[in-house]
Coordinates of C-alpha atoms and ligand atoms in Angstrom, one line a residue:
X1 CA -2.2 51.6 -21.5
X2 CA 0.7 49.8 -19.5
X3 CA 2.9 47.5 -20.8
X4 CA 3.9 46.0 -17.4
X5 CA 6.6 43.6 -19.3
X6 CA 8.7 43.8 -22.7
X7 CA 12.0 43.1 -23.3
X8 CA 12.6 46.5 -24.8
X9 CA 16.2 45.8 -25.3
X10 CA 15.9 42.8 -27.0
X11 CA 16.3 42.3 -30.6
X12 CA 14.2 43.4 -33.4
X13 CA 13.7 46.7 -30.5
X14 CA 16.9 47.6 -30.1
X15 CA 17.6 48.5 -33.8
X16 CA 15.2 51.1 -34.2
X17 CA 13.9 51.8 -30.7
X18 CA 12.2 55.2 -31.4
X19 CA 10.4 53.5 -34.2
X20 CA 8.6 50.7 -32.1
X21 CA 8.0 53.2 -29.3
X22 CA 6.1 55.3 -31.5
X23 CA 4.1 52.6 -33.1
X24 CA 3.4 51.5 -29.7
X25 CA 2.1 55.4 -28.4
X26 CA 0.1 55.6 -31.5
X27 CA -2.3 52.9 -30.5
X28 CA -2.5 54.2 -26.7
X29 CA 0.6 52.9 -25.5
X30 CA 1.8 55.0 -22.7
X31 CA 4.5 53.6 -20.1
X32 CA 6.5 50.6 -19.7
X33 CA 8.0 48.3 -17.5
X34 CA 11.4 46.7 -19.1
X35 CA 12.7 44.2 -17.1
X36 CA 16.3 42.4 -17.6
X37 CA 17.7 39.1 -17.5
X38 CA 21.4 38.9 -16.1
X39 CA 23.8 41.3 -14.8
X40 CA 25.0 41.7 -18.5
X41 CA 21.9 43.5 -19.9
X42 CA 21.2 45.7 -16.8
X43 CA 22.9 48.1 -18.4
X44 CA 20.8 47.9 -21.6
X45 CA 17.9 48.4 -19.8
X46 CA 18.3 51.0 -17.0
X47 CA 19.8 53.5 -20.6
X48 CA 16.5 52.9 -22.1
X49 CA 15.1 54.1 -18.8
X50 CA 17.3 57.6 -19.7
X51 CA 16.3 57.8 -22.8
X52 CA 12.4 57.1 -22.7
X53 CA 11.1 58.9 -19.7
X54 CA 7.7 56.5 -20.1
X55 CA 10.0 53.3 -19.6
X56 CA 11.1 52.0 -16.5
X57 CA 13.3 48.9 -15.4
X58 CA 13.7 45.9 -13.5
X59 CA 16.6 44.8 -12.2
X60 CA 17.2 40.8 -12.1
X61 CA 18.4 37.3 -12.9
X62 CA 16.3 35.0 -15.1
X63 CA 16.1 31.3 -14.3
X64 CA 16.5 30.6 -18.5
X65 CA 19.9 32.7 -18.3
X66 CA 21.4 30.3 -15.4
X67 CA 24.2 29.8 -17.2
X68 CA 25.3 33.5 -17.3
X69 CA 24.9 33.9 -13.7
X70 CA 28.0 33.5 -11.2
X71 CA 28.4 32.9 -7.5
X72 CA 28.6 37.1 -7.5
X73 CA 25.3 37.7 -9.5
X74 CA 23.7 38.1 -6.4
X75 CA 25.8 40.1 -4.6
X76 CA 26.4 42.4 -8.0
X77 CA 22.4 42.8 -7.9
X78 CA 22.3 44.3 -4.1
X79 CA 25.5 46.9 -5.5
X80 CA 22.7 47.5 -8.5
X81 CA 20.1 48.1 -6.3
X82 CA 21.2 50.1 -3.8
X83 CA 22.4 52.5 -6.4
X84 CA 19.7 52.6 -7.9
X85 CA 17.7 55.3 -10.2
X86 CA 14.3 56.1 -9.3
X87 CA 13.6 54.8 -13.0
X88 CA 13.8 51.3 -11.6
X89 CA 10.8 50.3 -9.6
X90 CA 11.1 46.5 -9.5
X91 CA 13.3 43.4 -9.1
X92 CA 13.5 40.9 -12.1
X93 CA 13.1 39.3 -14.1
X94 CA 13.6 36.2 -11.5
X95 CA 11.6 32.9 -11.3
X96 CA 11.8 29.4 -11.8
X97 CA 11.5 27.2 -15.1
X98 CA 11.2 23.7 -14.7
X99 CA 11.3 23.5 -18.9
X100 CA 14.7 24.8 -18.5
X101 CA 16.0 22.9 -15.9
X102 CA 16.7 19.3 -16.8
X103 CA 18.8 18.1 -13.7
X104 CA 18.6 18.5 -9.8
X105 CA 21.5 20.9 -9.6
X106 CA 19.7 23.4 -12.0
X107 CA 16.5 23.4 -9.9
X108 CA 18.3 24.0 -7.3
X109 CA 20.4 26.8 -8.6
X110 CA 17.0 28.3 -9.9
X111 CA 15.7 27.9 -5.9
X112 CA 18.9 30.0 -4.6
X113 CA 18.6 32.6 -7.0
X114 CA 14.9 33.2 -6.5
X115 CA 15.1 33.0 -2.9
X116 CA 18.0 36.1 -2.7
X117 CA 15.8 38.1 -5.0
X118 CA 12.8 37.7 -2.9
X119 CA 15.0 38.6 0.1
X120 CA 16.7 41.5 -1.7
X121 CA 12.7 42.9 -3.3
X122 CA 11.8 42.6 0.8
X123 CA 14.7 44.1 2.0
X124 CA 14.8 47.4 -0.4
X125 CA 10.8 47.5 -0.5
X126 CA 10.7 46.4 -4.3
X127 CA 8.0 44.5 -6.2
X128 CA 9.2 41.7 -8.1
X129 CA 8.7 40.3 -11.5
X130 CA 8.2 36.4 -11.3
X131 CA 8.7 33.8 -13.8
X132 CA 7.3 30.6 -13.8
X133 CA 7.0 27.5 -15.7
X134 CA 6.3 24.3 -14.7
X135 CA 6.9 25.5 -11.4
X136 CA 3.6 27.1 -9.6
X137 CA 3.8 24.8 -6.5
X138 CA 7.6 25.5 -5.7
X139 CA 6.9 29.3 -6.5
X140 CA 4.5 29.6 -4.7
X141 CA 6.4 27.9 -1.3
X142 CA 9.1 30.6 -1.8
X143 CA 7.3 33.5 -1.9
X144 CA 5.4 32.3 0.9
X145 CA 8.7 32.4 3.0
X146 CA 8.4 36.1 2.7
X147 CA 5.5 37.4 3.6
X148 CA 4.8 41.4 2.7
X149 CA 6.8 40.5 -0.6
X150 CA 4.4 42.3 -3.5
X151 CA 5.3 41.4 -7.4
X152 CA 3.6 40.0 -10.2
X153 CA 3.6 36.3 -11.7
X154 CA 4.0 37.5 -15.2
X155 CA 2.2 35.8 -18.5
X156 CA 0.0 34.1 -16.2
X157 CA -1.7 30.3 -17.5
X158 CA -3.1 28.6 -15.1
X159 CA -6.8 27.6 -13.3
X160 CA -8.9 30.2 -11.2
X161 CA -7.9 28.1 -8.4
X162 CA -3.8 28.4 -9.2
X163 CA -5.0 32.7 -10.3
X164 CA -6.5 32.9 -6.1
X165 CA -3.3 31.0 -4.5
X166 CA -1.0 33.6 -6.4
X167 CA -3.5 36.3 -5.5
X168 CA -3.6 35.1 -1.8
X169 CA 0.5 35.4 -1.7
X170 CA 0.2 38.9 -2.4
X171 CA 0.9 38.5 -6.2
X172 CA -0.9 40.4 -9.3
X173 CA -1.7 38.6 -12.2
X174 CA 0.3 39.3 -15.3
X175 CA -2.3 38.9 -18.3
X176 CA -0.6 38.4 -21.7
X177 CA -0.7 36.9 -25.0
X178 CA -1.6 33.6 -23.5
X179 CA -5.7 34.9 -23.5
X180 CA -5.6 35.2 -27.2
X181 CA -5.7 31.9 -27.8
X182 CA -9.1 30.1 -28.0
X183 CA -7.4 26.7 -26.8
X184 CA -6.4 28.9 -23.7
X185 CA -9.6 27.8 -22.2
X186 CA -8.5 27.5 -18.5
X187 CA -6.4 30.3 -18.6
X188 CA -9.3 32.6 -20.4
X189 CA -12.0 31.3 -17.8
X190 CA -9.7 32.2 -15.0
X191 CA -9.3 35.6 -16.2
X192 CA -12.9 36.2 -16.8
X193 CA -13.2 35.0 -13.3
X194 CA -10.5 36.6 -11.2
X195 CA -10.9 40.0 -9.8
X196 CA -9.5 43.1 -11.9
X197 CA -7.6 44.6 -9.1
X198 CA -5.0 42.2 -9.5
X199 CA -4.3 42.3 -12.9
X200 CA -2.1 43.8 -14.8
X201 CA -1.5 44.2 -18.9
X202 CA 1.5 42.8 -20.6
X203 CA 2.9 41.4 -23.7
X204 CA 6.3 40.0 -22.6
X205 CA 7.5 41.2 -26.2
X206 CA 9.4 40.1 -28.3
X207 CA 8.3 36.6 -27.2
X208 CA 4.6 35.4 -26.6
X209 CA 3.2 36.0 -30.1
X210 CA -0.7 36.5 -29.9
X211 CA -2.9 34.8 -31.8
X212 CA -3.4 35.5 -35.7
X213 CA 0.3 37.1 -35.6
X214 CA 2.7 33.5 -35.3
X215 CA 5.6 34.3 -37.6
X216 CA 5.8 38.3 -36.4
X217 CA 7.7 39.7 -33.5
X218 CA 5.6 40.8 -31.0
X219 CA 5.8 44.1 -30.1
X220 CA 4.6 46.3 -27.1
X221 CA 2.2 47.7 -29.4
X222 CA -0.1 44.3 -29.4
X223 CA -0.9 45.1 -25.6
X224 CA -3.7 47.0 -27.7
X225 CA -4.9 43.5 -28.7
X226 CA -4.4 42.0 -25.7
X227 CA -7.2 44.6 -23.8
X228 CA -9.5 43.7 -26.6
X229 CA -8.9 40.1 -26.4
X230 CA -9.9 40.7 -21.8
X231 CA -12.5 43.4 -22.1
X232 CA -14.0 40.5 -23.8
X233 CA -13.9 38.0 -21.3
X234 CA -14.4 39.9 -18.2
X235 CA -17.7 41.9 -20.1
X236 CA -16.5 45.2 -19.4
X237 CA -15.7 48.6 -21.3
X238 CA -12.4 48.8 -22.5
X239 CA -11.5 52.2 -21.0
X240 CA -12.8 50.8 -17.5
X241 CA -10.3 47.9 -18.0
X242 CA -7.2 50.3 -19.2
X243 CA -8.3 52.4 -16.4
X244 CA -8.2 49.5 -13.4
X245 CA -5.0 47.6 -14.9
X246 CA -3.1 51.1 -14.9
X247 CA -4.2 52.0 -11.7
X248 CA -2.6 48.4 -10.0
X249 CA 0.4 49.2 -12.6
X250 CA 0.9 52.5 -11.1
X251 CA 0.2 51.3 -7.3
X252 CA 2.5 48.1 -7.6
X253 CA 5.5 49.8 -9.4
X254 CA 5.2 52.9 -7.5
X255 CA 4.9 55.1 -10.9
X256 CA 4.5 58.6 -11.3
Ligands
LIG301 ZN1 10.1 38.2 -19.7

């Protein structure tokens, strides 16, 4: 099992990182994608990649952290990325978040920063991990201005309909916590619906609580649940579904 986003870094994690890694590999957990949110934490990130061989990073500026991003971010990620390790295999997190951005300006801070990541995943032949909230419809129109860009729209909510448009942009699916939730009901049809080789397995960790566990921390070790919770909905074997989603996993992120 993949766990194609968690904030590894992130607090309760980073106090006892060996701990939740092994709680997570003793319920079948066996790689990770960790991606970061601002120039500040790629550091964070891409020394959990060297100390966990199963983890690898993404390198990237998160709408929700505009206000620790500078006219240089985006220059700073290009120096990131063509330095690179081959333990990072993506750009992002990057996105849009219209819950976030309350004025005009914002937005359109949130539009240049996306944009340059989408240039710079093109440009060094990098999926990237998208964020979006409140946002599809703008996404979507960026992403379309670079065609042969790959990625994933993580913790994917949404109609079939919204699933096929992503799918059509050249996007995977990112399927998360979201599912566990019987109110979910769009979002569950739509995964029941939407073909498996374009999905991927996530828990977005420490955020995106599943259902039955409000009040805990989410950790990657709930990506367990979160196969349960779609081998359920699409009908199909849970090894055959751990098999596919690693497969894209492995394909998308170029993983070894
Ligand atoms: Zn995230």
């Amino acid at each position: 099992m993949i766990d194609t986003h968690c904030h590894f870094d992130f607090s309760p994690f980073n106090q006892a990182p060996d701990q939740y890694w092994q709680a997570a590999r003793e319920v079948g957990v066996t790689r990770m994608v960790v991606p970061s949110v601002n120039e500040q934490n790629w550091p964070a990130v891409l020394a959990l990649t060297e100390r966990f061989a199963e983890m690898y990073a993404g390198l990237g500026l998160h709408p929700c952290f505009l206000d620790t991003h500078t006219d240089n971010s985006l220059a700073a990620l290009e120096d990131a990325l063509v330095s690179r390790p081959l333990s990072c295999v993506a750009v992002g997190e990057a996105g849009l978040d219209y819950c976030v951005a309350h004025t005009p300006e914002m937005k359109q801070r949130q539009h240049a920063l996306l944009d340059g990541q989408l240039w710079l995943a093109r440009r060094y032949d990098l999926p990237i991990i998208l964020h979006s909230r409140q946002s599809h419809n703008d996404l979507l129109r960026l992403v379309k201005a670079y065609p042969g860009v790959r990625g994933v729209l993580h913790a994917f909510s949404g109609s079939e309909q919204q699933g096929k448009q992503f799918i059509d942009a050249g996007l995977m699916l990112g399927v998360g916590g979201t599912v566990t939730y019987e109110r979910a009901n769009k979002t569950r049809q739509a995964i029941a619906r939407l073909p498996l080789n374009h999905l991927l397995l996530e828990t977005d960790a420490p955020d995106m609580t599943l259902a039955g566990y409000q009040g805990k921390p989410n950790t990657p070790a709930q990506v367990s649940r979160v196969v349960d919770v779609v081998a359920a909905l699409k009908s199909c074997d849970r090894d055959h579904l751990v098999a596919e989603t690693s497969g894209n996993a492995e394909r998308m992120f170029g993983l070894h």
